[in-house]
Short mmCIF file of C-alpha atoms in Angstrom, two decimals:
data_model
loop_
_atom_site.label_atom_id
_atom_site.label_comp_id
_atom_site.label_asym_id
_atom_site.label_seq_id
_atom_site.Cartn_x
_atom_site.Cartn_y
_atom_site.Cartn_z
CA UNK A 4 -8.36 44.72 -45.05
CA UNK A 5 -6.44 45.91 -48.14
CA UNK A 6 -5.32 43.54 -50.60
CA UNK A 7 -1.33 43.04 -51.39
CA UNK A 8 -0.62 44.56 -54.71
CA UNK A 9 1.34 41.97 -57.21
CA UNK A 10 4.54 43.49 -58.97
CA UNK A 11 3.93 44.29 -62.46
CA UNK A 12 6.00 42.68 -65.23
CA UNK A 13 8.17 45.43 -65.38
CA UNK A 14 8.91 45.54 -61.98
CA UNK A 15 9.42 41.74 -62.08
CA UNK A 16 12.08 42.19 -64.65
CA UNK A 17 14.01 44.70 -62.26
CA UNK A 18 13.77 43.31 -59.33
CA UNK A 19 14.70 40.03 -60.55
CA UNK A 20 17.29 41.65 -62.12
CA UNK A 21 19.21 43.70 -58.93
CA UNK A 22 18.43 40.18 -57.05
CA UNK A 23 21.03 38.42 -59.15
CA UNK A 24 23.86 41.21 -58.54
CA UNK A 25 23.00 41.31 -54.68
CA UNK A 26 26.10 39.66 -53.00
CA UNK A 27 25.01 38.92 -49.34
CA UNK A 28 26.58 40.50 -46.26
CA UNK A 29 27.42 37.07 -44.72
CA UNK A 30 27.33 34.22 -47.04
CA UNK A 31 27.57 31.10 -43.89
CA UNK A 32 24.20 32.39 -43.08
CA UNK A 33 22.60 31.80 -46.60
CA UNK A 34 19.21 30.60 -46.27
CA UNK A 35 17.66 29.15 -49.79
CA UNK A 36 14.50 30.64 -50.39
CA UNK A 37 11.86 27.82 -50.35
CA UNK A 38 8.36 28.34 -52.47
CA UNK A 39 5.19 28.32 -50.19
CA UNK A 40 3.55 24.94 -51.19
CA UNK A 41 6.88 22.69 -51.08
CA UNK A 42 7.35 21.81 -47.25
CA UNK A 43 10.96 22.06 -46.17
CA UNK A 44 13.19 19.16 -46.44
CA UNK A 45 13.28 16.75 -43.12
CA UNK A 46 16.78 15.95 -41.29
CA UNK A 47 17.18 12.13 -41.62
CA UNK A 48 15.93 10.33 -37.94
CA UNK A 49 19.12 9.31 -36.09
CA UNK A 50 19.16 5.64 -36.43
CA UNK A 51 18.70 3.88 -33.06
CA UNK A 52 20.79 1.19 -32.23
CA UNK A 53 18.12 -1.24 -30.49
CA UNK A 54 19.75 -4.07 -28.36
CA UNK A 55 19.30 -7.55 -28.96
CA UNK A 56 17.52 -9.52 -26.06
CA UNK A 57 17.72 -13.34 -25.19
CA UNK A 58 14.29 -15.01 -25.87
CA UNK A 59 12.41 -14.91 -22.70
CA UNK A 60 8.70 -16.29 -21.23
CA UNK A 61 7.11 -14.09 -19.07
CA UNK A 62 6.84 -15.45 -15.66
CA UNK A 63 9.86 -18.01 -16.34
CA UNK A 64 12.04 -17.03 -13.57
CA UNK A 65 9.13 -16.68 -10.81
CA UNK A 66 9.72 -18.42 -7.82
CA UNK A 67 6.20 -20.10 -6.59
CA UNK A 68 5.64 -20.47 -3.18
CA UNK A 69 6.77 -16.49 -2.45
CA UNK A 70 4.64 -15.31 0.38
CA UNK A 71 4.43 -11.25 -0.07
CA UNK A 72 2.71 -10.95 3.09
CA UNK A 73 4.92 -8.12 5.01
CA UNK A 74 2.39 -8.45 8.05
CA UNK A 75 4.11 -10.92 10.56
CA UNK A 76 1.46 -13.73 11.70
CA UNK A 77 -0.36 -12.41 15.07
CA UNK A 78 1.20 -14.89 17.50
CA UNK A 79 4.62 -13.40 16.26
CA UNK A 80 3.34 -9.59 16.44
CA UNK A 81 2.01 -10.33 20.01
CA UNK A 82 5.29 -12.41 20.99
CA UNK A 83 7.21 -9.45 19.91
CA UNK A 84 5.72 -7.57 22.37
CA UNK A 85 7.66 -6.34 25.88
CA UNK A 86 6.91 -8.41 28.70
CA UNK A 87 5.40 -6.37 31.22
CA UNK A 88 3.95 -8.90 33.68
CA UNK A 89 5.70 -11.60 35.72
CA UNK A 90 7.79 -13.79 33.68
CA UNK A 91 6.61 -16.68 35.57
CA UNK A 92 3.12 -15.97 35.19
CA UNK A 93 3.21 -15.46 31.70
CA UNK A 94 5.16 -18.61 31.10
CA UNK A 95 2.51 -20.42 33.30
CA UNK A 96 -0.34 -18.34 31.07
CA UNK A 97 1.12 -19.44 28.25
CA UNK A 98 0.83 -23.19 28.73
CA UNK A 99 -2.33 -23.03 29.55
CA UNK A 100 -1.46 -23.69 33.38
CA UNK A 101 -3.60 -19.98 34.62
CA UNK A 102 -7.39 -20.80 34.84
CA UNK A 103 -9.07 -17.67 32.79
CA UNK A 104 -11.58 -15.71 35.58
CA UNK A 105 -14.30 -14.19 33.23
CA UNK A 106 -14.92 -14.67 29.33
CA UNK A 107 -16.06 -13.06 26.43
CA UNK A 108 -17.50 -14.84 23.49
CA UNK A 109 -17.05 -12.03 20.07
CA UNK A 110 -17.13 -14.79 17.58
CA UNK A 111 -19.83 -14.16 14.86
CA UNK A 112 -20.24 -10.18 16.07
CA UNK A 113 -19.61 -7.48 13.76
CA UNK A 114 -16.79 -4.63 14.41
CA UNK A 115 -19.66 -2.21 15.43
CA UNK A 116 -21.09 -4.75 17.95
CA UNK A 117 -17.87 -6.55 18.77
CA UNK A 118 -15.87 -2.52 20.78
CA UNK A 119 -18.38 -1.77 22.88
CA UNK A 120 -19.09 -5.01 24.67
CA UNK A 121 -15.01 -5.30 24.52
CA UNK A 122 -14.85 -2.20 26.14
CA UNK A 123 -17.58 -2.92 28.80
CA UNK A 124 -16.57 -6.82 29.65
CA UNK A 125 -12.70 -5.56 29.92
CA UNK A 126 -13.19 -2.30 31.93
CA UNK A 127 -16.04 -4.63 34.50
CA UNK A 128 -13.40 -7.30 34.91
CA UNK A 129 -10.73 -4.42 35.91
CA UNK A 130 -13.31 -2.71 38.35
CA UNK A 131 -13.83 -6.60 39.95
CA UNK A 132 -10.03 -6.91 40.72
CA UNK A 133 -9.90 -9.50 37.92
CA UNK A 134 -6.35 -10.41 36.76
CA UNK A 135 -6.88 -12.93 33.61
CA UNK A 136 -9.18 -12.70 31.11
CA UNK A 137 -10.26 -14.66 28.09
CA UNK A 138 -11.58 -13.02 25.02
CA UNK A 139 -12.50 -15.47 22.49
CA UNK A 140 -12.69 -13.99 18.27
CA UNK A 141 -12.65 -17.09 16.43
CA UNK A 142 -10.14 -17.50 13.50
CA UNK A 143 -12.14 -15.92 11.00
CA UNK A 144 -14.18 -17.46 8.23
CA UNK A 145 -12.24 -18.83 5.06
CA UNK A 146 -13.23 -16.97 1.74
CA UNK A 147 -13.07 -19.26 -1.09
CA UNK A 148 -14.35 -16.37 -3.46
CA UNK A 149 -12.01 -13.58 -3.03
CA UNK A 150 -10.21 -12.56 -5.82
CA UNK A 151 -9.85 -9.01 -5.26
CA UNK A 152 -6.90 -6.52 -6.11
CA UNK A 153 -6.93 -6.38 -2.30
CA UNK A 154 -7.04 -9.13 -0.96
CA UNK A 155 -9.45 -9.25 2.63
CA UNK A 156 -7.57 -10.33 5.30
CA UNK A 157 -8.69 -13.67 7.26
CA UNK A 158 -10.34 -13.23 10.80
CA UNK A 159 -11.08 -9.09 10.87
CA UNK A 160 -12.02 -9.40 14.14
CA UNK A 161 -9.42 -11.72 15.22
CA UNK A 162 -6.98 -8.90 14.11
CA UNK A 163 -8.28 -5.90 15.29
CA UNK A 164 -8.79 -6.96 19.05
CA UNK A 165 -5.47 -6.66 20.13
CA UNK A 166 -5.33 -3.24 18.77
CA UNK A 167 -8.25 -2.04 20.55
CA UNK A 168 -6.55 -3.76 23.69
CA UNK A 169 -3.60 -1.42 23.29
CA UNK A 170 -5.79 1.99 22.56
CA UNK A 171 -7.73 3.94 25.38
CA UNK A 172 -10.03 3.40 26.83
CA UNK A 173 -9.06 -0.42 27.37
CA UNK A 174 -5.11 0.73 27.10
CA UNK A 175 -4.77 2.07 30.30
CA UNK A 176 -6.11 -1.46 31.99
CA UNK A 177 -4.70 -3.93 30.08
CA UNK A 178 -1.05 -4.81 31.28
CA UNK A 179 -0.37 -8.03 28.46
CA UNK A 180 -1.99 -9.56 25.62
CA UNK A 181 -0.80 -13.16 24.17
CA UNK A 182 -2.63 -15.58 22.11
CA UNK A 183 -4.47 -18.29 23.84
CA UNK A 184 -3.33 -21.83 24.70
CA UNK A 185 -5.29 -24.79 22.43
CA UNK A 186 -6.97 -25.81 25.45
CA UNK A 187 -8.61 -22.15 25.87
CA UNK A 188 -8.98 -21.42 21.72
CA UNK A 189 -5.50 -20.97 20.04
CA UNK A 190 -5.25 -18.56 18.07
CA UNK A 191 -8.75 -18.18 18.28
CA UNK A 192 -8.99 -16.67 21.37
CA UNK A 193 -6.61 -14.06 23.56
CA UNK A 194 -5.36 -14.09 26.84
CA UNK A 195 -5.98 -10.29 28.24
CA UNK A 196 -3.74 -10.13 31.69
CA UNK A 197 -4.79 -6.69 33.52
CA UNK A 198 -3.70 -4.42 35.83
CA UNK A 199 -3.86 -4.36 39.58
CA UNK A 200 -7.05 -2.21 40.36
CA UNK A 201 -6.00 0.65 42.42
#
């Protein structure tokens, strides 16, 4: 790479010289000439106007006792439900007056264990021209320990019967599901009403 030639003395004088007769074609635009090593002058920051808050605690205007559980409790879920079987019936089932026929005892099984013999007791009663069925899932161990960011829900089996009640293969047998009167397990324990084997 060449290297930039610096003006001779002579040449300084000149050109310094037809620089101060140069009159510029449009002075607004006149830009000062700044030397390499001096940076060029910052605009002042815009001063920002910062608003004055009241002194505050965090947490001071909590409200304890919230509950931000948006699940409804299971009795509600299941009383939500249509009613698809005799309204006599079920207000007989309710209170406990209908006598289960058959049981099923999933307390203290796992998910993986707790389906298939769902599936099998359910779809047997069906077959045997059974009409009311208990299946009993226990309320679900406390757990004293959980501190989690999410937070394990109380009684896994307890809530994932009825949905495995409402999905094939057990769907298509099952006419109503309610929660169990105290006498037969509360919420403990789930009253399965099927269909009318064909």
């Amino acid at each position: 790479m060449a290297r930039r030639r610096t003006l001779r003395p002579d040449e300084e004088e000149l050109w310094q010289a037809v620089a101060r007769s140069a009159q510029p074609l449009h002075p607004a635009r006149i830009r000062t000439h700044l030397p390499k090593d001096e940076p060029a002058p910052r605009a002042p920051e815009p001063q920002v106007q910062v608003p004055a808050f009241p002194h505050f605690r965090v947490g001071e205007k909590v409200r304890h006792g919230t509950s931000h559980n948006l699940v409804p409790p299971l009795r509600d879920h299941l009383a939500a439900q249509p009613l698809r079987m005799d309204a006599k019936n079920f207000a007989r089932m309710s209170r406990g007056k209908l006598s289960p026929e058959a049981r099923i005892d999933l307390h203290g099984m796992t998910l993986t264990e707790a389906h298939p013999e769902l599936i099998r007791f359910v779809l047997n009663a069906h077959a045997d021209g059974l009409r009311l069925v208990l299946v009993i899932t226990g309320k679900g161990s406390r757990r004293p320990d959980d501190h989690g960011p999410i937070p394990q829900r109380q009684g896994v089996l307890r809530h994932q019967v009825p949905q495995w009640l409402r999905m094939p293969p057990l769907g298509a047998a099952v006419l109503q599901v309610a929660v169990a009167h105290l006498k037969h397990g509360g919420e403990g324990a789930y009253y399965v009403y099927l269909r009318r084997g064909r």
